[in-house]
Amino acid sequence: MSDEGYQNDADQKFHEFHVSMGDRLKDNLYGSFILRVVNAFNKPVTYVREKWIEPMQAKNRGVYYHRQFRRVPTIDECYENDQMCMYEANEQMKRDKNVDKHIVRHLKFRFDDCRRTYGAAAQTRCYQTYEEWLLGKENYMIKWGDLPAQHNAIDVY
């Protein structure tokens, strides 16, 4: 085995004689022109990404693009004249409903993907995902199904 950790002699010979695309383009005038044009666009973008964007993302190593709202009091905890509390409770209810709707949608997509993957055998292999989707739909309808089209937190409570 060689010093660089190649698996076998064929890998070593490949890496010894392998010429990268950049090295091939440097050999002629047209190739060097193309490399300069590509680098003119690539270098600034790479610099901005490495020096600004990645350090900002490193500060928030979690999922940085999800917005997290603090939980607000429910409508039954608000005072009768507190319009701001009622508004926040209503918005919280809308967010909760939207999250539940997306959970059901995600379960449906998972079931559809399973059916596409397994084809004829989907009836037996996708039964568990089908049951999860039905349970999610049932829970959504239990929680949100009897509400009118235009509803607010008071109707839910």
PDB file of C-alpha atoms in Angstrom:
ATOM      1  CA  MET A   1       0.000   0.000   0.000  1.00  0.00           C
ATOM      2  CA  SER A   2       1.305   3.447  -0.845  1.00  0.00           C
ATOM      3  CA  ASP A   3       1.779   6.507   1.349  1.00  0.00           C
ATOM      4  CA  GLU A   4      -1.369   8.345   0.235  1.00  0.00           C
ATOM      5  CA  GLY A   5      -3.805   5.618   1.260  1.00  0.00           C
ATOM      6  CA  TYR A   6      -4.965   4.364  -2.142  1.00  0.00           C
ATOM      7  CA  GLN A   7      -7.012   1.171  -2.136  1.00  0.00           C
ATOM      8  CA  ASN A   8      -5.022  -0.601  -4.837  1.00  0.00           C
ATOM      9  CA  ASP A   9      -2.502   0.006  -7.611  1.00  0.00           C
ATOM     10  CA  ALA A  10      -5.221   0.921 -10.126  1.00  0.00           C
ATOM     11  CA  ASP A  11      -6.368   3.813  -7.912  1.00  0.00           C
ATOM     12  CA  GLN A  12      -2.799   4.960  -7.494  1.00  0.00           C
ATOM     13  CA  LYS A  13      -2.166   4.892 -11.251  1.00  0.00           C
ATOM     14  CA  PHE A  14      -5.418   6.749 -11.893  1.00  0.00           C
ATOM     15  CA  HIS A  15      -4.496   9.522  -9.462  1.00  0.00           C
ATOM     16  CA  GLU A  16      -0.946   9.762 -10.798  1.00  0.00           C
ATOM     17  CA  PHE A  17      -2.106  10.291 -14.386  1.00  0.00           C
ATOM     18  CA  HIS A  18      -5.393  12.062 -13.740  1.00  0.00           C
ATOM     19  CA  VAL A  19      -5.395  15.642 -14.950  1.00  0.00           C
ATOM     20  CA  SER A  20      -8.048  17.944 -13.543  1.00  0.00           C
ATOM     21  CA  MET A  21     -10.343  20.001 -15.757  1.00  0.00           C
ATOM     22  CA  GLY A  22      -8.687  23.222 -14.602  1.00  0.00           C
ATOM     23  CA  ASP A  23      -5.234  21.930 -15.580  1.00  0.00           C
ATOM     24  CA  ARG A  24      -6.524  20.933 -19.010  1.00  0.00           C
ATOM     25  CA  LEU A  25      -8.096  24.344 -19.584  1.00  0.00           C
ATOM     26  CA  LYS A  26      -4.891  26.180 -18.625  1.00  0.00           C
ATOM     27  CA  ASP A  27      -3.034  24.537 -21.490  1.00  0.00           C
ATOM     28  CA  ASN A  28      -4.530  26.619 -24.292  1.00  0.00           C
ATOM     29  CA  LEU A  29      -5.507  30.242 -24.816  1.00  0.00           C
ATOM     30  CA  TYR A  30      -9.254  29.620 -25.005  1.00  0.00           C
ATOM     31  CA  GLY A  31      -9.200  27.528 -21.835  1.00  0.00           C
ATOM     32  CA  SER A  32      -7.274  30.127 -19.860  1.00  0.00           C
ATOM     33  CA  PHE A  33      -9.772  32.789 -21.008  1.00  0.00           C
ATOM     34  CA  ILE A  34     -12.698  30.635 -19.857  1.00  0.00           C
ATOM     35  CA  LEU A  35     -11.038  30.073 -16.473  1.00  0.00           C
ATOM     36  CA  ARG A  36     -10.529  33.815 -16.006  1.00  0.00           C
ATOM     37  CA  VAL A  37     -14.189  34.548 -16.836  1.00  0.00           C
ATOM     38  CA  VAL A  38     -15.405  31.829 -14.488  1.00  0.00           C
ATOM     39  CA  ASN A  39     -13.112  33.051 -11.711  1.00  0.00           C
ATOM     40  CA  ALA A  40     -14.284  36.635 -12.245  1.00  0.00           C
ATOM     41  CA  PHE A  41     -17.768  35.532 -11.219  1.00  0.00           C
ATOM     42  CA  ASN A  42     -16.874  32.723  -8.838  1.00  0.00           C
ATOM     43  CA  LYS A  43     -14.227  34.383  -6.648  1.00  0.00           C
ATOM     44  CA  PRO A  44     -16.403  37.265  -5.321  1.00  0.00           C
ATOM     45  CA  VAL A  45     -19.323  34.948  -4.637  1.00  0.00           C
ATOM     46  CA  THR A  46     -17.082  32.454  -2.854  1.00  0.00           C
ATOM     47  CA  TYR A  47     -15.465  35.248  -0.837  1.00  0.00           C
ATOM     48  CA  VAL A  48     -18.836  36.646   0.316  1.00  0.00           C
ATOM     49  CA  ARG A  49     -20.112  33.199   1.220  1.00  0.00           C
ATOM     50  CA  GLU A  50     -17.010  32.168   3.174  1.00  0.00           C
ATOM     51  CA  LYS A  51     -16.371  35.505   4.924  1.00  0.00           C
ATOM     52  CA  TRP A  52     -19.907  36.752   5.662  1.00  0.00           C
ATOM     53  CA  ILE A  53     -22.652  34.198   5.192  1.00  0.00           C
ATOM     54  CA  GLU A  54     -21.077  31.110   6.768  1.00  0.00           C
ATOM     55  CA  PRO A  55     -19.912  32.988   9.911  1.00  0.00           C
ATOM     56  CA  MET A  56     -23.445  34.375  10.374  1.00  0.00           C
ATOM     57  CA  GLN A  57     -24.899  30.893  10.006  1.00  0.00           C
ATOM     58  CA  ALA A  58     -22.314  29.495  12.424  1.00  0.00           C
ATOM     59  CA  LYS A  59     -23.710  31.731  15.176  1.00  0.00           C
ATOM     60  CA  ASN A  60     -27.149  30.137  14.805  1.00  0.00           C
ATOM     61  CA  ARG A  61     -26.096  26.562  14.163  1.00  0.00           C
ATOM     62  CA  GLY A  62     -29.671  25.334  14.503  1.00  0.00           C
ATOM     63  CA  VAL A  63     -32.121  25.631  11.666  1.00  0.00           C
ATOM     64  CA  TYR A  64     -31.677  29.333  11.042  1.00  0.00           C
ATOM     65  CA  TYR A  65     -34.540  29.854   8.612  1.00  0.00           C
ATOM     66  CA  HIS A  66     -37.392  28.759  10.896  1.00  0.00           C
ATOM     67  CA  ARG A  67     -39.138  31.535  12.718  1.00  0.00           C
ATOM     68  CA  GLN A  68     -39.980  30.661  16.285  1.00  0.00           C
ATOM     69  CA  PHE A  69     -42.843  32.387  18.040  1.00  0.00           C
ATOM     70  CA  ARG A  70     -43.227  32.349  21.779  1.00  0.00           C
ATOM     71  CA  ARG A  71     -46.435  30.796  23.041  1.00  0.00           C
ATOM     72  CA  VAL A  72     -49.005  33.385  24.047  1.00  0.00           C
ATOM     73  CA  PRO A  73     -51.892  32.996  26.492  1.00  0.00           C
ATOM     74  CA  THR A  74     -54.984  31.298  25.133  1.00  0.00           C
ATOM     75  CA  ILE A  75     -58.210  33.242  24.704  1.00  0.00           C
ATOM     76  CA  ASP A  76     -59.609  32.015  28.023  1.00  0.00           C
ATOM     77  CA  GLU A  77     -56.636  33.542  29.866  1.00  0.00           C
ATOM     78  CA  CYS A  78     -57.178  37.023  28.370  1.00  0.00           C
ATOM     79  CA  TYR A  79     -59.059  39.780  30.142  1.00  0.00           C
ATOM     80  CA  GLU A  80     -62.340  40.916  28.636  1.00  0.00           C
ATOM     81  CA  ASN A  81     -61.038  44.309  27.441  1.00  0.00           C
ATOM     82  CA  ASP A  82     -57.527  43.200  26.439  1.00  0.00           C
ATOM     83  CA  GLN A  83     -57.713  43.473  22.644  1.00  0.00           C
ATOM     84  CA  MET A  84     -53.992  42.829  22.152  1.00  0.00           C
ATOM     85  CA  CYS A  85     -54.142  39.580  24.100  1.00  0.00           C
ATOM     86  CA  MET A  86     -57.192  38.490  22.091  1.00  0.00           C
ATOM     87  CA  TYR A  87     -55.423  39.318  18.837  1.00  0.00           C
ATOM     88  CA  GLU A  88     -52.313  37.347  19.861  1.00  0.00           C
ATOM     89  CA  ALA A  89     -54.451  34.392  20.942  1.00  0.00           C
ATOM     90  CA  ASN A  90     -56.239  34.491  17.594  1.00  0.00           C
ATOM     91  CA  GLU A  91     -52.927  34.554  15.691  1.00  0.00           C
ATOM     92  CA  GLN A  92     -51.627  31.689  17.830  1.00  0.00           C
ATOM     93  CA  MET A  93     -54.739  29.680  16.988  1.00  0.00           C
ATOM     94  CA  LYS A  94     -54.197  30.360  13.262  1.00  0.00           C
ATOM     95  CA  ARG A  95     -50.563  29.220  13.517  1.00  0.00           C
ATOM     96  CA  ASP A  96     -51.594  26.064  15.389  1.00  0.00           C
ATOM     97  CA  LYS A  97     -54.195  25.241  12.751  1.00  0.00           C
ATOM     98  CA  ASN A  98     -51.691  25.852   9.972  1.00  0.00           C
ATOM     99  CA  VAL A  99     -49.143  23.551  11.651  1.00  0.00           C
ATOM    100  CA  ASP A 100     -51.758  20.806  12.029  1.00  0.00           C
ATOM    101  CA  LYS A 101     -52.780  21.218   8.391  1.00  0.00           C
ATOM    102  CA  HIS A 102     -49.174  20.888   7.231  1.00  0.00           C
ATOM    103  CA  ILE A 103     -48.656  17.794   9.368  1.00  0.00           C
ATOM    104  CA  VAL A 104     -51.624  16.111   7.656  1.00  0.00           C
ATOM    105  CA  ARG A 105     -50.341  17.256   4.255  1.00  0.00           C
ATOM    106  CA  HIS A 106     -46.895  15.860   5.024  1.00  0.00           C
ATOM    107  CA  LEU A 107     -48.386  12.498   6.038  1.00  0.00           C
ATOM    108  CA  LYS A 108     -50.335  12.434   2.758  1.00  0.00           C
ATOM    109  CA  PHE A 109     -47.167  13.165   0.759  1.00  0.00           C
ATOM    110  CA  ARG A 110     -45.355  10.394   2.622  1.00  0.00           C
ATOM    111  CA  PHE A 111     -48.142   7.947   1.772  1.00  0.00           C
ATOM    112  CA  ASP A 112     -48.160   9.034  -1.891  1.00  0.00           C
ATOM    113  CA  ASP A 113     -44.383   8.619  -2.108  1.00  0.00           C
ATOM    114  CA  CYS A 114     -44.684   5.140  -0.643  1.00  0.00           C
ATOM    115  CA  ARG A 115     -47.340   4.203  -3.199  1.00  0.00           C
ATOM    116  CA  ARG A 116     -45.209   5.493  -6.070  1.00  0.00           C
ATOM    117  CA  THR A 117     -42.157   3.655  -4.765  1.00  0.00           C
ATOM    118  CA  TYR A 118     -43.726   0.224  -4.255  1.00  0.00           C
ATOM    119  CA  GLY A 119     -46.337   0.205  -7.036  1.00  0.00           C
ATOM    120  CA  ALA A 120     -48.312  -3.029  -6.935  1.00  0.00           C
ATOM    121  CA  ALA A 121     -46.945  -4.042  -3.520  1.00  0.00           C
ATOM    122  CA  ALA A 122     -48.021  -0.731  -1.996  1.00  0.00           C
ATOM    123  CA  GLN A 123     -51.167  -2.181  -0.463  1.00  0.00           C
ATOM    124  CA  THR A 124     -49.144  -4.264   1.979  1.00  0.00           C
ATOM    125  CA  ARG A 125     -45.978  -2.188   2.316  1.00  0.00           C
ATOM    126  CA  CYS A 126     -47.619   1.211   2.755  1.00  0.00           C
ATOM    127  CA  TYR A 127     -50.307   0.173   5.186  1.00  0.00           C
ATOM    128  CA  GLN A 128     -48.606   1.776   8.185  1.00  0.00           C
ATOM    129  CA  THR A 129     -48.156   5.136   6.431  1.00  0.00           C
ATOM    130  CA  TYR A 130     -51.782   4.935   5.284  1.00  0.00           C
ATOM    131  CA  GLU A 131     -52.917   4.349   8.866  1.00  0.00           C
ATOM    132  CA  GLU A 132     -50.791   7.269  10.091  1.00  0.00           C
ATOM    133  CA  TRP A 133     -52.318   9.538   7.449  1.00  0.00           C
ATOM    134  CA  LEU A 134     -55.871   8.456   8.364  1.00  0.00           C
ATOM    135  CA  LEU A 135     -55.151   8.985  12.061  1.00  0.00           C
ATOM    136  CA  GLY A 136     -53.719  12.436  11.332  1.00  0.00           C
ATOM    137  CA  LYS A 137     -56.780  13.351   9.248  1.00  0.00           C
ATOM    138  CA  GLU A 138     -59.095  12.102  11.966  1.00  0.00           C
ATOM    139  CA  ASN A 139     -57.283  14.090  14.669  1.00  0.00           C
ATOM    140  CA  TYR A 140     -57.333  17.209  12.492  1.00  0.00           C
ATOM    141  CA  MET A 141     -61.071  16.852  11.920  1.00  0.00           C
ATOM    142  CA  ILE A 142     -61.695  16.273  15.632  1.00  0.00           C
ATOM    143  CA  LYS A 143     -59.835  19.457  16.503  1.00  0.00           C
ATOM    144  CA  TRP A 144     -60.746  21.764  13.595  1.00  0.00           C
ATOM    145  CA  GLY A 145     -63.547  20.086  11.636  1.00  0.00           C
ATOM    146  CA  ASP A 146     -66.713  21.557  13.188  1.00  0.00           C
ATOM    147  CA  LEU A 147     -65.680  25.188  12.873  1.00  0.00           C
ATOM    148  CA  PRO A 148     -67.271  27.612  10.421  1.00  0.00           C
ATOM    149  CA  ALA A 149     -65.256  28.918   7.493  1.00  0.00           C
ATOM    150  CA  GLN A 150     -64.602  32.261   9.187  1.00  0.00           C
ATOM    151  CA  HIS A 151     -63.667  31.484  12.770  1.00  0.00           C
ATOM    152  CA  ASN A 152     -61.558  32.968  15.516  1.00  0.00           C
ATOM    153  CA  ALA A 153     -60.124  31.865  18.837  1.00  0.00           C
ATOM    154  CA  ILE A 154     -63.436  32.433  20.651  1.00  0.00           C
ATOM    155  CA  ASP A 155     -65.178  29.948  18.302  1.00  0.00           C
ATOM    156  CA  VAL A 156     -62.459  27.388  18.933  1.00  0.00           C
ATOM    157  CA  TYR A 157     -62.674  27.777  22.688  1.00  0.00           C
TER     158      TYR A 157
END
